[in-house]
Coordinates of C-alpha atoms and ligand atoms in Angstrom, one line a residue:
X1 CA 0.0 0.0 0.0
X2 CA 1.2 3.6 -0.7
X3 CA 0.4 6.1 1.4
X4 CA 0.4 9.4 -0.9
X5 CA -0.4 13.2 -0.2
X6 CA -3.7 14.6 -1.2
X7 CA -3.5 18.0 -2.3
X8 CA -6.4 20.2 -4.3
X9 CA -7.8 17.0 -4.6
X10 CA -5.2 14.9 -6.2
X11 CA -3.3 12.0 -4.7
X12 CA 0.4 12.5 -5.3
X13 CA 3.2 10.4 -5.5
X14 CA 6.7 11.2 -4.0
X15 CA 9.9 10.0 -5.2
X16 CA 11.2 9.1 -1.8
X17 CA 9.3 7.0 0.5
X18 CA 9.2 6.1 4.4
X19 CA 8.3 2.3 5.3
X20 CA 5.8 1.4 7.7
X21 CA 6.4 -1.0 10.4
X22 CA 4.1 -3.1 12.5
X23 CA 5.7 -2.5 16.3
X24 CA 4.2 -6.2 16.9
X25 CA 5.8 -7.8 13.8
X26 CA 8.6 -6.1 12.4
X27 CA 7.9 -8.5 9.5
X28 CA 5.1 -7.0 8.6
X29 CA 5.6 -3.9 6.4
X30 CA 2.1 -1.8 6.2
X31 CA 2.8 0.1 3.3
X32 CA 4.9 3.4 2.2
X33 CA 4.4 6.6 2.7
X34 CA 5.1 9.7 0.3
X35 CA 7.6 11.7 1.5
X36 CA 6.5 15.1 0.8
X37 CA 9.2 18.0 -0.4
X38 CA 9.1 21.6 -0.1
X39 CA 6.9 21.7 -3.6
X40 CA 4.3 19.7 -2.3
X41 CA 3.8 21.0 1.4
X42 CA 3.8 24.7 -1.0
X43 CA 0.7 23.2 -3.3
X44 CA -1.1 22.4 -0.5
X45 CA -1.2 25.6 1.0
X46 CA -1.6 27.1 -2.0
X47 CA -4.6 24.4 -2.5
X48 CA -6.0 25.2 1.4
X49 CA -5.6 28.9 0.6
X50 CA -7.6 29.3 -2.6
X51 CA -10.5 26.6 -1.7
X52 CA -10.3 28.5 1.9
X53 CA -13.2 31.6 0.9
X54 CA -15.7 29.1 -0.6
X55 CA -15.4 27.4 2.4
X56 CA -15.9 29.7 4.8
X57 CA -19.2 30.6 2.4
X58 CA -20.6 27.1 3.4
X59 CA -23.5 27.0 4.6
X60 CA -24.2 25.3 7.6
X61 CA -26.5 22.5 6.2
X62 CA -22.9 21.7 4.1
X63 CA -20.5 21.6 7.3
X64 CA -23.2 19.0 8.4
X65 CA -23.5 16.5 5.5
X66 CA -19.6 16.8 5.0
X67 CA -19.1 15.9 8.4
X68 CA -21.4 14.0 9.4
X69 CA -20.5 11.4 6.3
X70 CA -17.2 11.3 7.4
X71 CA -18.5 10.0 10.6
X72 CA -20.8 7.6 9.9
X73 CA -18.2 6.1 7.5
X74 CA -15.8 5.9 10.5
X75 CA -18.0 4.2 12.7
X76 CA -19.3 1.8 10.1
X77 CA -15.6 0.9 9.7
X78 CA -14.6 0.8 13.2
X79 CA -13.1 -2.5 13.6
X80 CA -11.8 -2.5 10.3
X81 CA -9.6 1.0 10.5
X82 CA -9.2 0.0 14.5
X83 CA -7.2 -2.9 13.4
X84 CA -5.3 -0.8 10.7
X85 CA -4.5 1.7 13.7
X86 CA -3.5 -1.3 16.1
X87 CA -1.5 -2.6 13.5
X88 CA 0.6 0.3 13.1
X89 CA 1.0 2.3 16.3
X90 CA 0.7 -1.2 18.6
X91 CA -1.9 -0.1 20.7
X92 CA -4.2 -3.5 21.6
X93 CA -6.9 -4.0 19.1
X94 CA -10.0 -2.9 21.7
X95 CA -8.2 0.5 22.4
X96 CA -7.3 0.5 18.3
X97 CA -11.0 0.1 17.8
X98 CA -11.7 2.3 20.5
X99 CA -10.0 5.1 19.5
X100 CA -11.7 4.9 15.8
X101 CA -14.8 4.9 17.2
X102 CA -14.1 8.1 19.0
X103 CA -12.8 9.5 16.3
X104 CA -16.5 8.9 14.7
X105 CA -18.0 10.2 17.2
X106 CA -15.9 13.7 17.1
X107 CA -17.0 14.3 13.6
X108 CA -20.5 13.5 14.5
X109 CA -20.2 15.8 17.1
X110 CA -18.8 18.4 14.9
X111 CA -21.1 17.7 12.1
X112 CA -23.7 19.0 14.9
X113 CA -21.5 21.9 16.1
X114 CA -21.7 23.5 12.7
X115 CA -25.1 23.9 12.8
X116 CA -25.3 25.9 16.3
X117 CA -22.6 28.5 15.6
X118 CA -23.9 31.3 17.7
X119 CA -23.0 34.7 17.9
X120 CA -24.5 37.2 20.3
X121 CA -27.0 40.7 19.9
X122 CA -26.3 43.1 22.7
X123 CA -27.8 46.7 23.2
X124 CA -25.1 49.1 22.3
X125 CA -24.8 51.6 25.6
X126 CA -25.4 54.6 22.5
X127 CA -28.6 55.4 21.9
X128 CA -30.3 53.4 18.6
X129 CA -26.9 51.5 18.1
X130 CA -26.7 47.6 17.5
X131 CA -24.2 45.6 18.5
X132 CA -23.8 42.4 17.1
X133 CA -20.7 39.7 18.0
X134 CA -20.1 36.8 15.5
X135 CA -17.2 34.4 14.8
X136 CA -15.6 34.2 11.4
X137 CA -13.5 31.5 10.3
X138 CA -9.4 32.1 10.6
X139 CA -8.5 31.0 7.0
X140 CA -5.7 27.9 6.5
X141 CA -4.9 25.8 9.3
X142 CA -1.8 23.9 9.6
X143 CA -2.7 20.9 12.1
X144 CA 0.0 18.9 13.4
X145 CA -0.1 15.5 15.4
X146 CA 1.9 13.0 16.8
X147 CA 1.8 9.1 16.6
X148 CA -0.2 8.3 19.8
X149 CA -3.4 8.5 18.4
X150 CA -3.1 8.5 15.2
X151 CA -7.0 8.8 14.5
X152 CA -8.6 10.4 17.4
X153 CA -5.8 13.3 17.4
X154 CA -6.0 14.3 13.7
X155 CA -10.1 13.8 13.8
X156 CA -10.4 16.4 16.9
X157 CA -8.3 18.9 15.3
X158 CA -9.9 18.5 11.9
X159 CA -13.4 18.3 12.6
X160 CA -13.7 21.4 14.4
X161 CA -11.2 23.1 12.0
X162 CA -13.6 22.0 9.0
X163 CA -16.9 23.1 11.3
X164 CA -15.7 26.5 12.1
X165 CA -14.9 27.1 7.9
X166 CA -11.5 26.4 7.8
X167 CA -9.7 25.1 5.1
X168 CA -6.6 22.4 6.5
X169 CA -3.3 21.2 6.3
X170 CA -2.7 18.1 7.9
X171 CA 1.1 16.5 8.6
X172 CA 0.5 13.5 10.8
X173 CA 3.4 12.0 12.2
X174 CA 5.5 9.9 10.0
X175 CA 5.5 6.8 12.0
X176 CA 1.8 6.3 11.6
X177 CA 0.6 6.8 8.0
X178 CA -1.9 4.6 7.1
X179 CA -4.9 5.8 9.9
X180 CA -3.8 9.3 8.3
X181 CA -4.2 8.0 4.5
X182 CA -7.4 6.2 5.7
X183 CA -8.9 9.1 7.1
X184 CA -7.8 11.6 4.2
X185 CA -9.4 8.8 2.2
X186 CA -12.7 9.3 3.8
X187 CA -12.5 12.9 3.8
X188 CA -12.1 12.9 0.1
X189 CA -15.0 11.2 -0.4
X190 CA -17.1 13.1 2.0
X191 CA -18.4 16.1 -0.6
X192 CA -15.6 18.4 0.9
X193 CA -14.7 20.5 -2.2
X194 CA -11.3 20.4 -3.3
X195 CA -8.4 21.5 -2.0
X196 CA -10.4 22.5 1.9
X197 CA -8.3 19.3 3.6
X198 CA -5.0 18.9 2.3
X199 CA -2.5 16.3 3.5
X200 CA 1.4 16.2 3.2
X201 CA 3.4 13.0 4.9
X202 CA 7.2 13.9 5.5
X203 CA 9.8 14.9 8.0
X204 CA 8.2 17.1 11.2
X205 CA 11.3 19.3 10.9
X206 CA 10.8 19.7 7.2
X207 CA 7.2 19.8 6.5
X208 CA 5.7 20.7 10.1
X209 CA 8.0 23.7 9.9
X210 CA 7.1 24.9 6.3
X211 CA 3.9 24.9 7.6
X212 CA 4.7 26.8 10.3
X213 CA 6.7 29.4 8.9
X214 CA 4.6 30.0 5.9
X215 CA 2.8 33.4 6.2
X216 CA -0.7 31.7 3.9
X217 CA -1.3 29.7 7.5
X218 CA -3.1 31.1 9.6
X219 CA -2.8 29.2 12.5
X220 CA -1.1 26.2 13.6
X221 CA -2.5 23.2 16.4
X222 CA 0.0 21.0 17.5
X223 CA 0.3 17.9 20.3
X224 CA 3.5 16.2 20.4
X225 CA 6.4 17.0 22.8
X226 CA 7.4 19.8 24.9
X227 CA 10.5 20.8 22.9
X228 CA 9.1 20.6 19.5
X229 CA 6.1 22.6 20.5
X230 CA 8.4 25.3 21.8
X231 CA 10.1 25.5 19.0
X232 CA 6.5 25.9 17.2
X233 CA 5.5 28.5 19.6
X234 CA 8.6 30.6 19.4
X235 CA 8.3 30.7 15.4
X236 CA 4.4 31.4 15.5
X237 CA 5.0 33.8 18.1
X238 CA 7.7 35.8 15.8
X239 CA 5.1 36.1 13.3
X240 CA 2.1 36.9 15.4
X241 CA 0.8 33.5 14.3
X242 CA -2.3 31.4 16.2
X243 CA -1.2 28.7 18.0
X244 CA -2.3 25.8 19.9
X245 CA 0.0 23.4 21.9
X246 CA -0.6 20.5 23.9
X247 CA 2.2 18.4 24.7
X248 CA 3.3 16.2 27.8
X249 CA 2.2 15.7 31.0
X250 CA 3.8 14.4 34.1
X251 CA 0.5 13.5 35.6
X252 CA -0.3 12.7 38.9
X253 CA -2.6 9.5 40.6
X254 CA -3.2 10.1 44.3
X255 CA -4.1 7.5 46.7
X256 CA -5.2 8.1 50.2
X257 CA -5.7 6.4 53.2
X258 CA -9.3 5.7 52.8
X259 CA -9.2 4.8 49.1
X260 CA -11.0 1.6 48.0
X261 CA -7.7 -0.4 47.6
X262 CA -9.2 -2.1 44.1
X263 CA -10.3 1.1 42.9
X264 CA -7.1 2.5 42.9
X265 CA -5.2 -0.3 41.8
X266 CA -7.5 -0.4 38.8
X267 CA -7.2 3.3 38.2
X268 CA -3.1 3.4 38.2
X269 CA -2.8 0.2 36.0
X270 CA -5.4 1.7 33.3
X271 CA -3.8 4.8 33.4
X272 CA -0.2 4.3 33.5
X273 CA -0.3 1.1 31.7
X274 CA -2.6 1.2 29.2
X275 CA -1.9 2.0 25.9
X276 CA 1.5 0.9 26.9
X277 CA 1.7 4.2 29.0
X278 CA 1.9 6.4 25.6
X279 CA -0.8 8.8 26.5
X280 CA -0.3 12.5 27.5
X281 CA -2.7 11.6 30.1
X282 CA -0.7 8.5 31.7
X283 CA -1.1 8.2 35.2
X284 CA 3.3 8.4 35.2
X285 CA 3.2 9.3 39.3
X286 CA 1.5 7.2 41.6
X287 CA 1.3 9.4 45.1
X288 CA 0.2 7.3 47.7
X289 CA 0.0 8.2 51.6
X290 CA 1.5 6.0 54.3
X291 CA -0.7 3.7 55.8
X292 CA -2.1 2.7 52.5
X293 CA 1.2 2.7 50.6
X294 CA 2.9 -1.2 51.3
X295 CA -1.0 -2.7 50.2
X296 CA -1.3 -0.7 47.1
X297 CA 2.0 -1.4 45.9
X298 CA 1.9 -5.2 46.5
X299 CA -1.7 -5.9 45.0
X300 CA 0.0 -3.2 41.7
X301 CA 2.8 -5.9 41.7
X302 CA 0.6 -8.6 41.4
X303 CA -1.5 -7.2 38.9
X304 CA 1.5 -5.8 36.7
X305 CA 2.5 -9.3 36.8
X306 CA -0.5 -10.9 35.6
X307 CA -0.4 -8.2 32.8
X308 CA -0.3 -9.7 29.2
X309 CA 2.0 -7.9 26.8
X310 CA 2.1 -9.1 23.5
X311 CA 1.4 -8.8 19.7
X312 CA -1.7 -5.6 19.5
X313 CA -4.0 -8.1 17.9
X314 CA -3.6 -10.7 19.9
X315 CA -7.3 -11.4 21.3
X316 CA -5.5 -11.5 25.0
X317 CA -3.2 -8.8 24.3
X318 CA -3.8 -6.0 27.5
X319 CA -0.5 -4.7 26.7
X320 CA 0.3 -4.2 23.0
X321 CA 4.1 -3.0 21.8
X322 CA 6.1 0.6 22.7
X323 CA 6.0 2.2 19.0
X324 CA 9.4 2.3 17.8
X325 CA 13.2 1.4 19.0
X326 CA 13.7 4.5 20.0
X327 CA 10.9 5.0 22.2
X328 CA 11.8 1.6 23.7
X329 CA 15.2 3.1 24.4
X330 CA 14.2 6.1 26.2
X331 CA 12.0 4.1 28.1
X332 CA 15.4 1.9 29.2
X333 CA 17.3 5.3 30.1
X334 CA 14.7 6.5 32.4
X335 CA 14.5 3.5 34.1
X336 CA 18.3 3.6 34.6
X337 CA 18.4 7.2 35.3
X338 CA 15.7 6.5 38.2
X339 CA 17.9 3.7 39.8
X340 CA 20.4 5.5 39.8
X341 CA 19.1 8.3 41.5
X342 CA 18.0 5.7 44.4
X343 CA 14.8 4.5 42.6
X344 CA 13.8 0.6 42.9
X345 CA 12.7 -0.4 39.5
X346 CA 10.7 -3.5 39.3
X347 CA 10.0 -4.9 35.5
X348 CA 10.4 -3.1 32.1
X349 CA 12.7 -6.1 30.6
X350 CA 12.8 -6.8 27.5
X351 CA 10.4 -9.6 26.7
X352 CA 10.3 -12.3 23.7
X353 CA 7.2 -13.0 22.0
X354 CA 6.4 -15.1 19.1
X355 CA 7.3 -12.4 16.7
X356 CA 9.8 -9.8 17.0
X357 CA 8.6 -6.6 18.3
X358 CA 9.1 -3.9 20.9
X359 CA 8.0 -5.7 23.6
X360 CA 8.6 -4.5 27.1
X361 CA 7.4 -5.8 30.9
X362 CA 5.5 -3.0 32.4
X363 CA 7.3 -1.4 35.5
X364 CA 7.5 0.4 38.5
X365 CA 9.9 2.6 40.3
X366 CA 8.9 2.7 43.9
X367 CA 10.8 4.5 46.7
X368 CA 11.5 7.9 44.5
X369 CA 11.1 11.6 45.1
X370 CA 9.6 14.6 43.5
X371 CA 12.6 15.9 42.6
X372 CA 14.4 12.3 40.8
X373 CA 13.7 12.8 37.2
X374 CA 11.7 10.2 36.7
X375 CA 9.2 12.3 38.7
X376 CA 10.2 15.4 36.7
X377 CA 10.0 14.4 32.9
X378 CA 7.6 13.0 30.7
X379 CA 8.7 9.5 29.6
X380 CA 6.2 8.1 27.6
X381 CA 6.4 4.5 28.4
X382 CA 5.1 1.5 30.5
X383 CA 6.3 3.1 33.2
X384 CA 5.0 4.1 36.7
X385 CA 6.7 5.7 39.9
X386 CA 5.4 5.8 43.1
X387 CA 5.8 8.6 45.7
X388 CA 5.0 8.1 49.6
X389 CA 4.1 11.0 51.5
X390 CA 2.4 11.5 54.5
X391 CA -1.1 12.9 54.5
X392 CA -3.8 14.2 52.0
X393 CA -2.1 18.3 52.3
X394 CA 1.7 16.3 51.1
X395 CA 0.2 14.5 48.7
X396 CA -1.1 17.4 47.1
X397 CA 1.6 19.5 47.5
X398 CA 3.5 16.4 45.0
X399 CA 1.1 16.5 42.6
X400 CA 1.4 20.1 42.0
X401 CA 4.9 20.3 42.2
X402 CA 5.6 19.4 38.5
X403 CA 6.1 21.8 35.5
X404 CA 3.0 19.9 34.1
X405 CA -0.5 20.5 34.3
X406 CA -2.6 18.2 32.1
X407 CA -4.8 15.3 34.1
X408 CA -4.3 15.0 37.7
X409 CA -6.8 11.8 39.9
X410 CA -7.3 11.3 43.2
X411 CA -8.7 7.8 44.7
X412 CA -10.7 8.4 48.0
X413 CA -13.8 8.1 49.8
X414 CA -13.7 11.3 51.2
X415 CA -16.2 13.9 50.0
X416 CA -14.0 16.7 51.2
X417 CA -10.3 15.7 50.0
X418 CA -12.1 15.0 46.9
X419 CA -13.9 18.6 46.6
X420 CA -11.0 20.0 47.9
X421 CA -8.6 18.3 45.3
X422 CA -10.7 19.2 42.3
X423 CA -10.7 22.8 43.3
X424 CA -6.7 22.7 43.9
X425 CA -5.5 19.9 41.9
X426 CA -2.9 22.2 39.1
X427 CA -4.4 20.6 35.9
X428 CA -6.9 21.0 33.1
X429 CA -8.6 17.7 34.0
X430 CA -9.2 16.3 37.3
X431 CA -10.4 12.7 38.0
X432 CA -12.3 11.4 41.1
X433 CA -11.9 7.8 41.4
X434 CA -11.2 7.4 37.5
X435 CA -8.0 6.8 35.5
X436 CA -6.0 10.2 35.3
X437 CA -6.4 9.0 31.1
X438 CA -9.6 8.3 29.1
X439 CA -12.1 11.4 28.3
X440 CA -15.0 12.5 27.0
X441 CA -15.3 14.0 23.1
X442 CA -17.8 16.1 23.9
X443 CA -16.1 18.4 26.5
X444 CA -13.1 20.1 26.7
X445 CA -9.4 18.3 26.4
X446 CA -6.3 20.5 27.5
X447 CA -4.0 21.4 30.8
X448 CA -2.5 24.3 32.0
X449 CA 1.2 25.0 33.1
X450 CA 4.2 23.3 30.4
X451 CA 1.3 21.0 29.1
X452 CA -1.4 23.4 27.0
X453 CA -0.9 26.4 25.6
X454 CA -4.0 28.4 23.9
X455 CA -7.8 27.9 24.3
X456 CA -9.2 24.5 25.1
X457 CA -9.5 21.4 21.9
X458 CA -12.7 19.9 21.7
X459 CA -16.5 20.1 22.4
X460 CA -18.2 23.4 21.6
X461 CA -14.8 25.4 23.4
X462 CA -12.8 24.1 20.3
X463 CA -14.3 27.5 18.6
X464 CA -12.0 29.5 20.8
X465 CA -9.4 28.4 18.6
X466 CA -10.8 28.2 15.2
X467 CA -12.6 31.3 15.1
X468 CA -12.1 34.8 15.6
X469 CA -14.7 36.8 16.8
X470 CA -15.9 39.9 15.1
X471 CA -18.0 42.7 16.7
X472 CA -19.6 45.0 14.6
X473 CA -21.8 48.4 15.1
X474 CA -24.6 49.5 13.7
X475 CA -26.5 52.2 13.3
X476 CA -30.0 51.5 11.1
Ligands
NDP501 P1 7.5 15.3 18.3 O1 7.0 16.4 19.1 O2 8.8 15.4 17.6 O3 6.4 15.0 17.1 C1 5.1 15.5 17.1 C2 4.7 16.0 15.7 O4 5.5 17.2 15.4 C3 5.0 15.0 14.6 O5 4.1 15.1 13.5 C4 6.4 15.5 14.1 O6 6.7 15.1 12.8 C5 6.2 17.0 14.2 N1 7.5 17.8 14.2 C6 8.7 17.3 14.6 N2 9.6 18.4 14.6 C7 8.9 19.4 14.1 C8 9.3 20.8 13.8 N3 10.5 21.2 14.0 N4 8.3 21.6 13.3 C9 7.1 21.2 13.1 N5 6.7 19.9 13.4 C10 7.6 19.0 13.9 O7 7.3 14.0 19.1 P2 8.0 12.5 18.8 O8 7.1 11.8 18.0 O9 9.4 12.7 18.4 O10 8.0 11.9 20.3 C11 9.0 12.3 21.2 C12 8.5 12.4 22.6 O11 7.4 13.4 22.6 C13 7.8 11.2 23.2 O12 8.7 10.3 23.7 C14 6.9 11.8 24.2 O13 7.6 12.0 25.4 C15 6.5 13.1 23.6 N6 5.1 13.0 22.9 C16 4.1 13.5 23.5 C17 2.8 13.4 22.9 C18 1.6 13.9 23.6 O14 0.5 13.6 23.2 N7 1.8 14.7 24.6 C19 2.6 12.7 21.6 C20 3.9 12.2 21.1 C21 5.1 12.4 21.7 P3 7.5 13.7 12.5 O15 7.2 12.8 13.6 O16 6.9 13.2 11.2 O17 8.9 14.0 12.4

């Protein structure tokens, strides 16, 4: 299969291609992807920036059908593109199939949200004079995503950018073409006109920054890591660009006293685990206060050992594959780092399956500190550390002393610590009793501190970013 770059319409073929690897099955090559040049990512904004005015003409009845046929087609193919996605980033088959079904759902959600733009009719404080507030489209988007969720990232991004009248520019992340390609497939089917999406494969430093730095894009929304997206914001910020960041978090899972033990067990292996730990949203520190400490971390053992990694579509798979070799290898440095700075790590060997892959044993650092850098940086991998502290008022002290501010949980029965922690709790999202990962696509998705930067993704806030809002006088 070749992966190529739609642009004004047209699927195009580069010269130079980039192989896709199964993280399960390094045998199994998915397909090639185009490796768009300077040219290419320059057609497309040329294509996004002369289809952008018709566009933003649409009526809403046309936002809806485009949109909402992307979504149905989506969710009709759910377990077909979920295995496609599992295949290729390693995430186990239900999450693959899961995330696709999200992704669906956005559009749906979308395909609604285009028909309740809203604007707002205030009396003027002058005498006879309207007033009259109303959001216009931005022009060309340049969207930006990593390989973590390489359906449900791209779909919230374009869905509201397409709602909102944008035209688009879409560079995935070159290690997960084919959801990308399937996706732009469906889009080009949808009854958008040609040339609104546009979609370029190639280098981030290459064809992310064109994007970036070229004055036809109006705004830019990226996720992906902290350094890249500082790079991003310093060049939008030069050119008085839009931008939108969300990148790593560092986020925090506290367990008190009074917790229900299996609760919180179940909470920290789901979200530091899952998805091999290769969420913005993992649960990476695992705060837990004295007395309850030595019980949750032997029943975590137990269950961390009972884990099944192994091959993403694998029906008993919980555990699928870290993405690439080099991901694997950071994950290895940071467990080093961490025992060295006094850490006990427990798991994340290597492991051997049937077919060669990047397999690797979940683990845990216990005994560590705030300040050990396993506490401090974002690692991205099966990878949990737990922090003992004293009392409720420590333990939140911990969690907010990170640069991060993304998800932060709390497991307790305590109507007060829990009240108190949502209120206090340093972080976009806040999660009683629930996973620190795992949202809603209805509502809004984003942190605060290193982690976001720029108004809110998803639900109806997502028109903070696509829009701009106009207010206009009148006098009749
Ligand atoms: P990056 O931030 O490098 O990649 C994210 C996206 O940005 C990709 O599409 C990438 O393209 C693109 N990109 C890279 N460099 C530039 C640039 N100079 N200008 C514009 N776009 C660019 O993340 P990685 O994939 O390299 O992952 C590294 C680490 O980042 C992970 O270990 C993890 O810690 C963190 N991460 C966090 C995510 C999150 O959701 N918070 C998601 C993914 C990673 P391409 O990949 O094609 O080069």
């Amino acid at each position: 299969m070749n992966y190529r770059n739609l642009i004004g319409g047209a699927w195009q073929d580069t010269a130079e291609t980039l192989t896709n690897v199964n993280p399960s099955d390094l045998s199994d090559i998915l397909g090639h992807a185009a490796l768009g040049d300077a040219a290419q990512i320059n057609a497309a904004i040329d294509a996004a920036h002369s289809a952008a005015p018709a566009w933003a003409a649409s009526t809403p009845q046309q936002r809806f059908d485009v949109l909402d046929f992307i979504g149905t087609e989506i969710l009709a193919r759910k377990q077909e593109l979920g295995t496609l996605l599992s295949r290729e980033e390693g995430k186990t088959l239900a999450e693959g199939i899961g995330e696709t079904a999200r992704a669906g759902q956005i559009f749906k959600f979308f395909a609604g949200e285009s028909l309740r733009l809203r604007g707002d009719k205030l009396a003027s404080v002058r005498p006879n004079v309207e007033v009259e507030v109303t959001r216009s489209p931005l022009g060309v988007v340049g969207l930006i995503t990593p390989w973590n969720f390489p359906i449900a990232i791209p779909a919230w991004k374009i869905a509201p950018a397409l709602a909102y009248g944008n035209a688009v520019v879409l560079k995935p992340a070159e290690l997960v073409p084919a959801s990308a390609h399937a996706l732009a497939d469906i889009i080009a089917r949808s009854g958008l006109p040609a040339g609104v999406f546009n979609l370029v494969f190639g280098p981030g430093r290459k064809i992310g920054a064109a994007l970036v730095d070229s004055p036809r894009v109006t705004a830019i929304s990226f996720t992906g890591s902290v350094a890249t997206g500082r790079g991003i914001a310093a060049a939008c910020a030069a050119q008085l660009k839009k931008f939108q960041l969300e990148m790593g978090g560092k986020n925090p899972m506290v367990v008190l006293d009074d917790a229900d033990l299996d609760v919180a067990v179940e909470a920290s292996v789901n979200g530091a685990f899952y998805s091999t730990g290769q969420r913005c949203t993992a649960s990476s520190r695992l705060i837990v206060t004295d007395a309850i400490h030595d019980r949750f971390v032997a029943q975590l053992h137990d269950r961390l050992s009972a884990l099944r990694v192994g091959h993403a579509l694998a029906p008993d798979t919980q555990i699928g594959p870290v993405v690439d070799a080099r991901q694997l290898e950071q994950n290895e440095r940071y467990l080093q780092i961490a025992q060295d700075e006094g850490g006990i790590v427990q798991g994340g060997a290597r492991l051997i399956r049937a077919t060669e892959g990047f397999y690797m044993a979940p683990a845990l650092v216990t005994e560590t500190t705030s300040a050990m850098r396993i506490n401090r940086e974002e690692v991205f991998g099966p990878i949990a550390s737990v922090i003992r502290v004293r009392d409720y008022d420590e333990a939140l002290a911990v969690a907010n002393d990170t640069d991060f501010g993304l998800s932060a949980g709390i497991c307790t029965s305590s109507l007060k610590h829990a009240s108190h922690f949502r209120a206090h709790a340093q972080a976009g999202m806040v999660m009683v009793n629930l996973p620190t990962a795992g949202v809603d696509y209805h509502v809004p998705f984003g942190g605060t501190k290193g982690s976001s930067f720029g108004p809110r993704e998803q639900g109806s806030y997502a028109a903070e970013f696509y829009t701009t809002v106009k207010t206009a006088y009148t006098l009749p």
